[in-house]
Tab-separated table of C-alpha atoms in Angstrom:
chain	number	residue	atom	x	y	z
A	1	MET	CA	-66.568	123.666	-75.349
A	2	THR	CA	-65.215	126.469	-77.427
A	3	THR	CA	-67.030	128.066	-80.336
A	4	THR	CA	-65.380	129.850	-83.184
A	5	PRO	CA	-67.070	132.958	-84.448
A	6	ALA	CA	-68.619	132.621	-87.886
A	7	PRO	CA	-66.798	134.543	-90.589
A	8	ALA	CA	-68.414	137.830	-91.443
A	9	PRO	CA	-70.183	137.786	-94.794
A	10	SER	CA	-68.037	139.332	-97.394
A	11	ALA	CA	-69.374	142.449	-99.079
A	12	PRO	CA	-70.658	141.814	-102.588
A	13	ALA	CA	-68.152	142.738	-105.189
A	14	ARG	CA	-69.053	145.910	-107.032
A	15	GLU	CA	-69.483	145.548	-110.690
A	16	GLU	CA	-67.176	147.681	-112.733
A	17	GLU	CA	-69.014	150.651	-114.079
A	18	LYS	CA	-68.963	150.655	-117.804
A	19	PRO	CA	-68.845	153.990	-119.510
A	20	HIS	CA	-72.047	154.888	-121.269
A	21	ASP	CA	-71.766	154.624	-124.978
A	22	THR	CA	-72.269	157.993	-126.542
A	23	ALA	CA	-74.835	157.943	-129.320
A	24	PRO	CA	-73.393	158.642	-132.733
A	25	ALA	CA	-74.198	162.010	-134.179
A	26	ALA	CA	-77.183	161.966	-136.498
A	27	ARG	CA	-76.692	162.785	-140.119
A	28	ALA	CA	-77.440	166.411	-140.883
A	29	ARG	CA	-79.657	166.773	-143.925
A	30	ARG	CA	-80.659	169.859	-145.817
A	31	PHE	CA	-83.823	171.706	-144.903
A	32	TRP	CA	-86.758	171.381	-147.283
A	33	ALA	CA	-88.506	174.430	-148.660
A	34	VAL	CA	-92.234	174.865	-148.141
A	35	ARG	CA	-92.744	175.909	-151.808
A	36	ARG	CA	-95.939	177.824	-151.140
A	37	VAL	CA	-95.954	179.706	-154.454
A	38	PRO	CA	-95.761	176.665	-156.814
A	39	ALA	CA	-98.248	174.772	-154.667
A	40	ALA	CA	-100.667	177.730	-154.652
A	41	LEU	CA	-100.373	178.200	-158.429
A	42	LEU	CA	-100.933	174.521	-159.128
A	43	ALA	CA	-103.890	174.382	-156.734
A	44	ALA	CA	-105.434	177.480	-158.348
A	45	VAL	CA	-105.082	176.048	-161.871
A	46	VAL	CA	-106.503	172.657	-160.893
A	47	LEU	CA	-109.344	174.214	-158.909
A	48	GLY	CA	-110.240	176.639	-161.692
A	49	GLY	CA	-110.157	173.976	-164.417
A	50	ALA	CA	-112.110	171.444	-162.381
A	51	GLY	CA	-114.717	174.019	-161.382
A	52	LEU	CA	-115.210	175.219	-164.951
A	53	LEU	CA	-115.484	171.677	-166.291
A	54	LEU	CA	-117.913	170.680	-163.538
A	55	TYR	CA	-120.083	173.713	-164.268
A	56	ASP	CA	-120.186	172.877	-167.981
A	57	VAL	CA	-121.086	169.226	-167.310
A	58	ALA	CA	-123.872	170.298	-164.939
A	59	ALA	CA	-125.181	172.733	-167.556
A	60	VAL	CA	-125.305	169.981	-170.188
A	61	ARG	CA	-127.147	167.687	-167.756
A	62	ALA	CA	-129.674	170.479	-167.254
A	63	ASP	CA	-130.446	170.504	-171.025
A	64	HIS	CA	-128.259	173.528	-171.771
A	65	SER	CA	-125.745	173.699	-174.567
A	66	ALA	CA	-122.100	173.065	-173.774
A	67	MET	CA	-119.672	175.947	-173.754
A	68	ALA	CA	-118.099	176.896	-177.022
A	69	TRP	CA	-114.547	176.300	-175.805
A	70	ARG	CA	-115.338	172.695	-174.889
A	71	LYS	CA	-116.954	172.028	-178.274
A	72	GLU	CA	-114.021	173.524	-180.125
A	73	THR	CA	-111.544	171.613	-177.967
A	74	ALA	CA	-113.359	168.308	-178.501
A	75	ASP	CA	-113.633	168.887	-182.253
A	76	GLY	CA	-109.989	169.893	-182.479
A	77	LEU	CA	-108.796	166.842	-180.581
A	78	ALA	CA	-110.947	164.601	-182.756
A	79	THR	CA	-109.749	166.027	-186.063
A	80	GLU	CA	-106.165	167.055	-185.306
A	81	SER	CA	-103.432	164.520	-186.099
A	82	LEU	CA	-100.945	163.455	-183.453
A	83	ASP	CA	-97.968	164.800	-185.419
A	84	SER	CA	-99.439	168.272	-185.586
A	85	THR	CA	-97.295	171.166	-184.405
A	86	TRP	CA	-99.845	172.347	-181.853
A	87	VAL	CA	-100.286	168.848	-180.423
A	88	LEU	CA	-96.542	168.317	-180.097
A	89	ALA	CA	-96.077	171.777	-178.572
A	90	GLY	CA	-98.834	171.159	-176.035
A	91	ALA	CA	-97.459	167.721	-175.129
A	92	SER	CA	-93.953	169.142	-174.742
A	93	LEU	CA	-95.235	171.934	-172.510
A	94	ALA	CA	-97.179	169.470	-170.356
A	95	ALA	CA	-94.123	167.214	-170.071
A	96	LEU	CA	-91.876	170.124	-169.068
A	97	LEU	CA	-94.403	171.258	-166.496
A	98	GLY	CA	-94.594	167.745	-165.052
A	99	LEU	CA	-90.809	167.447	-164.890
A	100	TRP	CA	-90.619	170.826	-163.150
A	101	LEU	CA	-93.167	169.729	-160.553
A	102	LEU	CA	-91.287	166.454	-159.998
A	103	PHE	CA	-88.055	168.401	-159.582
A	104	LEU	CA	-89.673	170.628	-156.969
A	105	ALA	CA	-91.069	167.603	-155.151
A	106	LEU	CA	-87.804	165.634	-155.041
A	107	THR	CA	-85.305	168.396	-154.200
A	108	PRO	CA	-84.963	170.328	-150.907
A	109	GLY	CA	-84.621	173.716	-152.564
A	110	LEU	CA	-83.907	175.676	-149.370
A	111	ARG	CA	-80.360	176.650	-150.294
A	112	SER	CA	-80.091	179.703	-148.047
A	113	VAL	CA	-79.909	177.627	-144.833
A	114	LEU	CA	-76.779	175.588	-144.114
A	115	PRO	CA	-77.369	172.528	-141.873
A	116	MET	CA	-75.357	172.424	-138.660
A	117	ARG	CA	-73.858	169.415	-136.912
A	118	ARG	CA	-76.385	167.296	-135.046
A	119	ASP	CA	-74.808	166.534	-131.691
A	120	HIS	CA	-78.246	165.470	-130.412
A	121	PRO	CA	-80.466	163.292	-132.628
A	122	ASP	CA	-83.634	165.162	-131.639
A	123	VAL	CA	-82.314	168.650	-132.384
A	124	ARG	CA	-81.873	170.140	-135.848
A	125	ALA	CA	-80.330	173.522	-136.449
A	126	GLY	CA	-79.389	175.578	-139.458
A	127	LEU	CA	-77.457	178.746	-140.132
A	128	ASP	CA	-78.402	181.302	-142.742
A	129	ARG	CA	-75.745	181.983	-145.351
A	130	LYS	CA	-75.861	185.720	-144.829
A	131	ALA	CA	-75.374	185.263	-141.078
A	132	ALA	CA	-72.415	182.939	-141.695
A	133	ALA	CA	-70.895	185.451	-144.107
A	134	LEU	CA	-71.337	188.248	-141.553
A	135	ILE	CA	-69.602	186.197	-138.854
A	136	LEU	CA	-66.672	185.401	-141.122
A	137	ARG	CA	-66.449	189.038	-142.181
A	138	ASP	CA	-66.127	190.079	-138.546
A	139	ARG	CA	-63.370	187.508	-138.183
A	140	ALA	CA	-61.579	188.926	-141.210
A	141	MET	CA	-61.808	192.494	-139.938
A	142	GLU	CA	-60.021	191.444	-136.736
A	143	VAL	CA	-56.867	190.606	-138.707
A	144	SER	CA	-54.231	193.313	-138.547
A	145	GLY	CA	-53.809	195.072	-141.877
A	146	VAL	CA	-57.283	194.336	-143.282
A	147	GLN	CA	-59.042	197.523	-144.302
A	148	SER	CA	-62.222	195.980	-145.737
A	149	ALA	CA	-63.525	192.503	-146.496
A	150	LYS	CA	-66.320	190.895	-148.484
A	151	VAL	CA	-67.399	187.343	-147.735
A	152	ARG	CA	-69.664	185.093	-149.770
A	153	VAL	CA	-70.620	181.708	-148.321
A	154	ARG	CA	-71.827	178.850	-150.482
A	155	ARG	CA	-72.447	175.200	-149.723
A	156	SER	CA	-68.885	174.104	-150.464
A	157	LYS	CA	-66.860	177.319	-150.485
A	158	ALA	CA	-66.411	180.482	-148.446
A	159	ALA	CA	-64.908	183.164	-150.689
A	160	VAL	CA	-63.194	186.043	-148.902
A	161	ARG	CA	-61.953	189.176	-150.647
A	162	ALA	CA	-59.977	191.507	-148.433
A	163	VAL	CA	-58.207	194.826	-148.968
A	164	SER	CA	-55.026	195.442	-146.977
A	165	HIS	CA	-53.614	198.952	-146.646
A	166	PHE	CA	-50.451	198.018	-144.721
A	167	ARG	CA	-48.316	194.978	-143.867
A	168	ASP	CA	-47.005	192.481	-146.361
A	169	LEU	CA	-49.746	190.815	-148.405
A	170	ASP	CA	-48.417	187.312	-147.793
A	171	GLU	CA	-48.445	187.838	-144.047
A	172	VAL	CA	-51.942	189.269	-144.138
A	173	ARG	CA	-53.121	186.362	-146.302
A	174	THR	CA	-51.617	183.809	-143.927
A	175	ASP	CA	-53.231	185.395	-140.867
A	176	LEU	CA	-56.503	185.793	-142.718
A	177	GLU	CA	-56.579	182.160	-143.824
A	178	ARG	CA	-55.964	181.071	-140.242
A	179	ALA	CA	-58.707	183.355	-138.900
A	180	ILE	CA	-61.235	182.261	-141.528
A	181	ALA	CA	-60.451	178.576	-140.968
A	182	THR	CA	-61.029	179.041	-137.243
A	183	GLY	CA	-64.245	180.939	-137.910
A	184	VAL	CA	-65.564	178.254	-140.253
A	185	ASP	CA	-64.837	175.578	-137.650
A	186	GLU	CA	-66.647	177.573	-134.956
A	187	LEU	CA	-69.775	177.849	-137.118
A	188	GLY	CA	-70.541	174.199	-136.367
A	189	LEU	CA	-71.681	173.348	-139.882
A	190	ALA	CA	-72.221	169.754	-140.926
A	191	ARG	CA	-70.270	170.348	-144.130
A	192	PRO	CA	-67.830	173.189	-143.503
A	193	PRO	CA	-67.135	175.192	-146.674
A	194	ALA	CA	-63.557	175.392	-147.877
A	195	PRO	CA	-62.168	178.918	-147.395
A	196	LYS	CA	-60.768	180.744	-150.403
A	197	VAL	CA	-58.942	183.956	-149.506
A	198	ARG	CA	-57.821	186.784	-151.770
A	199	VAL	CA	-55.957	189.852	-150.544
A	200	ALA	CA	-55.187	192.938	-152.602
A	201	ARG	CA	-54.108	196.542	-152.160
A	202	PRO	CA	-56.663	199.343	-152.287
A	203	PRO	CA	-56.945	201.065	-155.678
A	204	ARG	CA	-54.881	204.152	-156.137
A	205	LYS	CA	-56.723	207.442	-156.248
A	206	GLY	CA	-56.239	209.641	-159.283
């Protein structure tokens, strides 16, 4: 009696490795200002007014006369008409102050920091405008023919003013535009500013 060997169990097929999906870059938002000065001023005004009013109410409860300013204010509000100049001026001032506070509360305000690209969703980074301008200025000074350069970086534009003491101005401008464009790209900003380059000759002496 002959026996046939059992077939060896086949190795389990390996599942094809699927490439990990890279997470999309998070949206870079502007940095919000702390606004310590407006908050401190508003807190001081509210605290001072509330403390003074509370002191006057406590004095009246203790059988003392109310302060003169509160009597005059109450009498004035009771007798003054709504279309009076002082009433309209005070209401306009209060409305403007409220709109200013709402504007401060709803806007970021920190314009000196440019948000950078967020390659990782848990990391936020920003670049100061002066630092960005200094980097682009160093880039401009590396171009042959540039004697001096001034750079001003805004949210949507990077203005470069250069002085060239030799070489053709068109050639210097072309090289400078290429260098500034490369420098702006290397800054890693979320919204790269558009470069605007101007090249001129140095002023003549005498």
